[in-house]
Coordinates of C-alpha atoms in Angstrom, one line a residue:
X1 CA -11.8 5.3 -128.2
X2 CA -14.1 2.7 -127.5
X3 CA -12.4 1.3 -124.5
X4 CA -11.9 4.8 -123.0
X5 CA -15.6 5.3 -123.5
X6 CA -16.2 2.1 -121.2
X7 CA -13.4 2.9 -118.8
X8 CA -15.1 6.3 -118.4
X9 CA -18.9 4.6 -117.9
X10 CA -17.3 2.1 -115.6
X11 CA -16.0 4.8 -113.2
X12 CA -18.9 7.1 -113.7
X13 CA -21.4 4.0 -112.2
X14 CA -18.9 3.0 -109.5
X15 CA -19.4 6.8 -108.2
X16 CA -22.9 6.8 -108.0
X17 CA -22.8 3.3 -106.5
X18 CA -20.5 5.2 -104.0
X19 CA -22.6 8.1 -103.4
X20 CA -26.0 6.4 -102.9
X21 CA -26.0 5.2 -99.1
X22 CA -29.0 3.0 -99.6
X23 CA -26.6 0.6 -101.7
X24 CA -23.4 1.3 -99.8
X25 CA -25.1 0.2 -97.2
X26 CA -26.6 -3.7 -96.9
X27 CA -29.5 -3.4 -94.7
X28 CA -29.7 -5.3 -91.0
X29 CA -31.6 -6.2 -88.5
X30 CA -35.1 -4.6 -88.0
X31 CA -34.6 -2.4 -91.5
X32 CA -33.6 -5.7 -93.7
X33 CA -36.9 -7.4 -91.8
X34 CA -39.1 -4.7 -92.7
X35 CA -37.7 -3.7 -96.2
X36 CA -38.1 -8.0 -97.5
X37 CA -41.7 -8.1 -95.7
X38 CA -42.7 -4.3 -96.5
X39 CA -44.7 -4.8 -93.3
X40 CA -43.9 -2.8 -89.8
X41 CA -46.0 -4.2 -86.4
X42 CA -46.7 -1.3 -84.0
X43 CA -47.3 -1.8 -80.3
X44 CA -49.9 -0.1 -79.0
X45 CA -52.0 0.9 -75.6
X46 CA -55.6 0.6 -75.2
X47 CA -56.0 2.9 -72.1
X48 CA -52.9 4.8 -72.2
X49 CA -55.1 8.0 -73.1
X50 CA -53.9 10.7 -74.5
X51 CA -50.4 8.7 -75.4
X52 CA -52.0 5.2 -77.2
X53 CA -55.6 4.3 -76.8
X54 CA -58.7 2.8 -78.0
X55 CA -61.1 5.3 -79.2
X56 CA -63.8 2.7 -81.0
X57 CA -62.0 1.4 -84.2
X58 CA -59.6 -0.4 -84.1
X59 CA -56.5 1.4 -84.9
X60 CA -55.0 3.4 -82.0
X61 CA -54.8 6.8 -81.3
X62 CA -53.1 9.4 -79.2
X63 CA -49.8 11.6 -79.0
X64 CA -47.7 8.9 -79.0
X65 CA -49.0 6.9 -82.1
X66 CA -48.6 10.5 -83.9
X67 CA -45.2 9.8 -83.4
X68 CA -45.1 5.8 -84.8
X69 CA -46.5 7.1 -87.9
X70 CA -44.6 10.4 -88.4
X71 CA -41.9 7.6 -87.7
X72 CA -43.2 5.1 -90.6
X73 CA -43.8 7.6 -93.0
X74 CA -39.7 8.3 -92.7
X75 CA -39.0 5.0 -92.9
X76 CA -41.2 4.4 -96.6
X77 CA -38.8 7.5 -97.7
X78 CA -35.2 6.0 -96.6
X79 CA -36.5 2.4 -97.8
X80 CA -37.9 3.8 -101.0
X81 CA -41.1 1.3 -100.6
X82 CA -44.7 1.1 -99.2
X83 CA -45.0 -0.4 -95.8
X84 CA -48.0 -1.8 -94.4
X85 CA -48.6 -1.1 -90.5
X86 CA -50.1 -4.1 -88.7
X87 CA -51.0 -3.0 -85.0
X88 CA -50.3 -5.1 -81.9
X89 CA -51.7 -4.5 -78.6
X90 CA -49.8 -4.8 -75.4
X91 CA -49.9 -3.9 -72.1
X92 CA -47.4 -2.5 -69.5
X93 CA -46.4 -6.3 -68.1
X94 CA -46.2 -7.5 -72.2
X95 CA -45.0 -4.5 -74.3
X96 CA -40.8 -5.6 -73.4
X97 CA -41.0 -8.8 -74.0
X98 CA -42.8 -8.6 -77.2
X99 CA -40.0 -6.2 -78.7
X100 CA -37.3 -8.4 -77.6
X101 CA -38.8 -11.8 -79.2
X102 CA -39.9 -9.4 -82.4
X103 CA -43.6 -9.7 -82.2
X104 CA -43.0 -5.5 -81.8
X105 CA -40.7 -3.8 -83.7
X106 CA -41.7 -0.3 -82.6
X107 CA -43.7 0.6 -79.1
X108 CA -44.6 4.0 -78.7
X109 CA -47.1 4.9 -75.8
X110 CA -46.4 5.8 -72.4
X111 CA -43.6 3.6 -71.3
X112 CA -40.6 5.2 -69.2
X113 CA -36.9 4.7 -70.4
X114 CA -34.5 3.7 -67.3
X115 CA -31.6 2.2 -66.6
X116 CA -33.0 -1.0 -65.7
X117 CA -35.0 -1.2 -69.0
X118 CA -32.1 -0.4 -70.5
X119 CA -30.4 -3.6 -70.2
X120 CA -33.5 -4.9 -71.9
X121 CA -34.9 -2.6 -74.7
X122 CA -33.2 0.2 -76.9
X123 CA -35.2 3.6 -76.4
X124 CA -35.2 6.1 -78.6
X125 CA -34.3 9.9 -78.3
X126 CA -37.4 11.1 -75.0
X127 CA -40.9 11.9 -76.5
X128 CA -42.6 13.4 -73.1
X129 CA -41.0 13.8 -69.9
X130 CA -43.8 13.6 -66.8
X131 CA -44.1 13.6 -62.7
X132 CA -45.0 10.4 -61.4
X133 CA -48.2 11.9 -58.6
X134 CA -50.9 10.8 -56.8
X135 CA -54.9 11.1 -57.9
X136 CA -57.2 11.5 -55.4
X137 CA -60.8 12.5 -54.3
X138 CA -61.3 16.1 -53.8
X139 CA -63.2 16.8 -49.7
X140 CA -63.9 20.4 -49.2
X141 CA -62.0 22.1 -52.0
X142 CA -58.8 20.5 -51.1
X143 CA -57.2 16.5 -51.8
X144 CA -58.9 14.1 -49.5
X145 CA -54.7 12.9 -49.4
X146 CA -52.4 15.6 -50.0
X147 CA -49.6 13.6 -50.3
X148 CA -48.0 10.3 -49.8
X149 CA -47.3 10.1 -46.0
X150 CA -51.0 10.8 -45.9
X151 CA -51.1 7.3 -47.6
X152 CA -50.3 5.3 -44.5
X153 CA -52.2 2.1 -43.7
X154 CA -54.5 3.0 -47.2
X155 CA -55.7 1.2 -50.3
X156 CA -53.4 2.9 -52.8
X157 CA -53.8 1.5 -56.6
X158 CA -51.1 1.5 -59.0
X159 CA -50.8 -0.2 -62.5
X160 CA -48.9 -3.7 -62.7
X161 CA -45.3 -3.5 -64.4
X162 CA -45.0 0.1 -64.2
X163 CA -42.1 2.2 -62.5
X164 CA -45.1 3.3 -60.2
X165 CA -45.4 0.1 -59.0
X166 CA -41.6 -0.3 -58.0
X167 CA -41.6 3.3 -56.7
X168 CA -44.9 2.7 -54.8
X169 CA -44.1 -1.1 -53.4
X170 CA -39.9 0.1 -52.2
X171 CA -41.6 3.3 -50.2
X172 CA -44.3 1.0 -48.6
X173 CA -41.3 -1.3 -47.3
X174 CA -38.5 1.5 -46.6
X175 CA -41.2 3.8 -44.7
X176 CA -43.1 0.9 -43.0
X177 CA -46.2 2.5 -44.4
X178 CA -48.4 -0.6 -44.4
X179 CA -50.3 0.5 -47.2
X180 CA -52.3 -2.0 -49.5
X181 CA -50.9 -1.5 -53.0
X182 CA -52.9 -2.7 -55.2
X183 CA -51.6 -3.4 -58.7
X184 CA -54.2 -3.1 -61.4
X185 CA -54.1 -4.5 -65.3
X186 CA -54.5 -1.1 -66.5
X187 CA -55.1 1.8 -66.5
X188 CA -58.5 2.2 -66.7
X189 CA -59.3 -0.5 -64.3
X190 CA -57.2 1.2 -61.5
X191 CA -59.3 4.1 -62.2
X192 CA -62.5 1.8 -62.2
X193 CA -60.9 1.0 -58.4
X194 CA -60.0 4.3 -57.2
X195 CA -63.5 5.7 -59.0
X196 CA -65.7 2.9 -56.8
X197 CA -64.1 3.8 -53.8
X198 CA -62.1 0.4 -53.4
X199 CA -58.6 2.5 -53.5
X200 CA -57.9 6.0 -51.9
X201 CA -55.2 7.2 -54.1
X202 CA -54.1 6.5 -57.9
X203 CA -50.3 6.8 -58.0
X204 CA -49.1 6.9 -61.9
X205 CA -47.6 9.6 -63.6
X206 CA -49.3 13.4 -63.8
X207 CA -50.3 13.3 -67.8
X208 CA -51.9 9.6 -67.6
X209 CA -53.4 10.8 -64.5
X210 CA -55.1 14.0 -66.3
X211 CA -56.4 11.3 -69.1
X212 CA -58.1 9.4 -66.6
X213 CA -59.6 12.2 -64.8
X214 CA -60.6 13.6 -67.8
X215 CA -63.0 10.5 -68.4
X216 CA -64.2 10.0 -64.5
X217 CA -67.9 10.6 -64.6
X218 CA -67.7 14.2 -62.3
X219 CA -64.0 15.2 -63.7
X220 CA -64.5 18.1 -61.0
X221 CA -64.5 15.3 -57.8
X222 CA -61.0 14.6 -58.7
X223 CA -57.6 15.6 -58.3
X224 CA -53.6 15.4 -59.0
X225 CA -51.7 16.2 -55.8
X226 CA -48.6 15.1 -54.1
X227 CA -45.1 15.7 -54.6
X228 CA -43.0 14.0 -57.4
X229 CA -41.4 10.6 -56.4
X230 CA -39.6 10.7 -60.2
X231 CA -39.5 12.4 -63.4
X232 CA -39.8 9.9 -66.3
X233 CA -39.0 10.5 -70.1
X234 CA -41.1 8.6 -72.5
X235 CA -39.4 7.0 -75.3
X236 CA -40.2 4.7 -77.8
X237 CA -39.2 0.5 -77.9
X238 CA -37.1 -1.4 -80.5
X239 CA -34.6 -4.2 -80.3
X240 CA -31.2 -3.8 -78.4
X241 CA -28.1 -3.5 -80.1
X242 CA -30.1 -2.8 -83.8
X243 CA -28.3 0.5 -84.1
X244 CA -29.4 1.1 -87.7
X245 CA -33.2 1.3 -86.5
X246 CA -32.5 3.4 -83.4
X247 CA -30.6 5.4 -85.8
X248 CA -33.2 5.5 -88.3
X249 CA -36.4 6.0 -85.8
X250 CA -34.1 8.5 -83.7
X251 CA -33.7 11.0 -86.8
X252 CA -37.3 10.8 -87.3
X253 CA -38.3 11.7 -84.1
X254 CA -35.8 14.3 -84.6
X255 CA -37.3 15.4 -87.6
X256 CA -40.8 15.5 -86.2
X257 CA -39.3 17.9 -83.3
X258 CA -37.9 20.2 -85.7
X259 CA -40.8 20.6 -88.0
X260 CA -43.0 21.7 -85.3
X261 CA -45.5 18.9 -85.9
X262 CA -44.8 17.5 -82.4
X263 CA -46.7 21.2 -81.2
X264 CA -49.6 20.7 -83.4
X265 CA -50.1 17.1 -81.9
X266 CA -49.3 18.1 -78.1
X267 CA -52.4 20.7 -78.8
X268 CA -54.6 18.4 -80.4
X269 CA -54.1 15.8 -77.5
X270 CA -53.9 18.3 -74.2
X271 CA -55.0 21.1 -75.0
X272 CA -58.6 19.9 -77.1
X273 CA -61.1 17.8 -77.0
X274 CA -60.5 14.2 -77.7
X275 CA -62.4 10.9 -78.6
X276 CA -63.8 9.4 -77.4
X277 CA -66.1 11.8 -74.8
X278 CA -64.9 14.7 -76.2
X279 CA -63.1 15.7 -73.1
X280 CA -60.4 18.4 -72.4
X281 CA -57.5 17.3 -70.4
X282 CA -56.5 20.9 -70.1
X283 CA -52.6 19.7 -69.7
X284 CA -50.0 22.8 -70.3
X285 CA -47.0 21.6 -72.2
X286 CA -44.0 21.9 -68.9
X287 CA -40.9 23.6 -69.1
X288 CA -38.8 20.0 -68.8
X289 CA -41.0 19.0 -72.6
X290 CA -39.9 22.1 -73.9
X291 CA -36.8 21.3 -73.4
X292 CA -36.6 18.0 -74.3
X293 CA -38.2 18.7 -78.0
X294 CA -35.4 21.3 -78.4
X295 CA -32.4 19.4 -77.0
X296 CA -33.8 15.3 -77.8
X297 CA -31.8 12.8 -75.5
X298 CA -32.2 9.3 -75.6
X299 CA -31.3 9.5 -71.7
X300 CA -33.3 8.0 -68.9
X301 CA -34.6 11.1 -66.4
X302 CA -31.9 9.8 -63.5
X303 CA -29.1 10.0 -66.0
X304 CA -29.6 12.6 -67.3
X305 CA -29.6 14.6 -63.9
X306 CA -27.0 12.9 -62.8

């Protein structure tokens, strides 16, 4: 009787070691690194406003770092522990590199997925999908430059490391435009150009455009104009080929979608005030977002037209 008792137990425990995926399956990569540490590093923006910004603490804020933690907060519940978020800031030239080498295990701010970046990076299912446009001065109710032919032989500013940059610097050469393109580190300082009159034209795309008109000193003075050169999808950065994290930060995102909390931070972000001025950026959520919360992708723009 005894031995059937045990033979019974035995199978009974085997079953539930079955059943329970956290112990069927041995964690890798990015998970095992932040379930042994039960620490995550975030990358971050500093002038990426409303995505992942500065506001005058130190943690970040913005649309985008909504998103990190809604992500972090799913990862505590499938690792069954606490996990402490250190924050790492990077920029548009550092924020690659710094996930491959695993300074960054998760970037979320404004950075585009493509192809290129592909080869590179893993991206995560698209968290905003924008127009990349032009900023400029407004001269008797209409854009001093209504568009980018307009641009030739100009100081036009875009910001280092970007797709705007590439886009901007392969027109100049293909059209013979002989514009100056100016890449800025930011980008707030290719405002701070375009604002002091050293650039004509801000090219970047539409909603990081709104975020820095939205701090200029006379918001009213300025502009978005010009017609589209691409349509980007944001996603967020981890480590190629870690399949279990995409996995694990996709079905978050996925999550977030669903539960409608992504609307709640799109109005708090666009539609509101924000810190650190208190300013509106007065930015309707487009039809391509719309869709992109109710079908998710982890598609570049150009593929997934294609």
């Amino acid at each position: 009787m005894m031995r059937i008792v045990r033979q019974l137990l035995g199978a009974a425990i085997a079953a539930a070691v079955i059943a329970s995926p956290a112990m069927a399956e041995e964690l890798t990569g990015t998970l095992k690194k932040i379930k042994e540490s039960g620490t995550i590093t975030l990358g971050h923006r500093d002038s990426s406003i409303p995505f992942s910004y500065l506001a005058g603490k130190p943690e970040p804020v913005g649309y985008s770092h909504d998103i990190q933690l809604a992500v972090v907060d799913a990862l505590k519940k499938q690792l069954g522990t606490d996990i402490k978020v250190r924050y790492n800031l990077v920029t548009s030239q550092t924020r690659i590199p710094l996930v491959q080498n695993g300074t960054v295990d998760l970037e979320c701010g404004s950075t585009t997925n493509n192809v290129e970046r592909q080869q590179q990076v893993g991206f995560s299912v698209g968290i905003f999908e924008v127009g990349t446009r032009l900023l400029t001065k407004v001269k008797d109710g209409q854009p001093a430059y209504k568009d980018f032919p307009d641009l030739a032989g100009k100081n036009v500013v875009t910001t280092a490391g970007t797709t705007s940059e590439r886009i901007l610097k392969a027109m100049n050469a293909d059209k013979q435009m002989k514009m100056n393109v100016i890449s800025a580190k930011d980008h707030g300082e290719a405002f701070n150009m375009l604002e002091s009159g050293r650039a004509v034209a801000f090219m970047m795309d539409d909603a990081l455009l709104a975020g820095e008109m939205a701090k200029a000193r006379k918001p009213a003075d300025w502009v978005i104009t010009g017609t589209p050169q691409s349509y980007e999808i944001y996603g967020c950065m981890v480590r190629k080929d870690d399949a279990a994290f995409k996995k694990a930060v996709d079905d978050a995102i996925v999550a977030y979608f669903k539960s409608g909390e992504v609307n709640k931070s799109y109005e708090k972000w666009f539609m509101q005030p924000i810190p650190p001025k208190g300013l509106n950026l007065n930015f309707q959520m487009s039809e391509e977002l719309k869709k992109l919360i109710a079908e998710p992708t982890d598609k570049a723009a150009d593929e997934k037209k294609s």
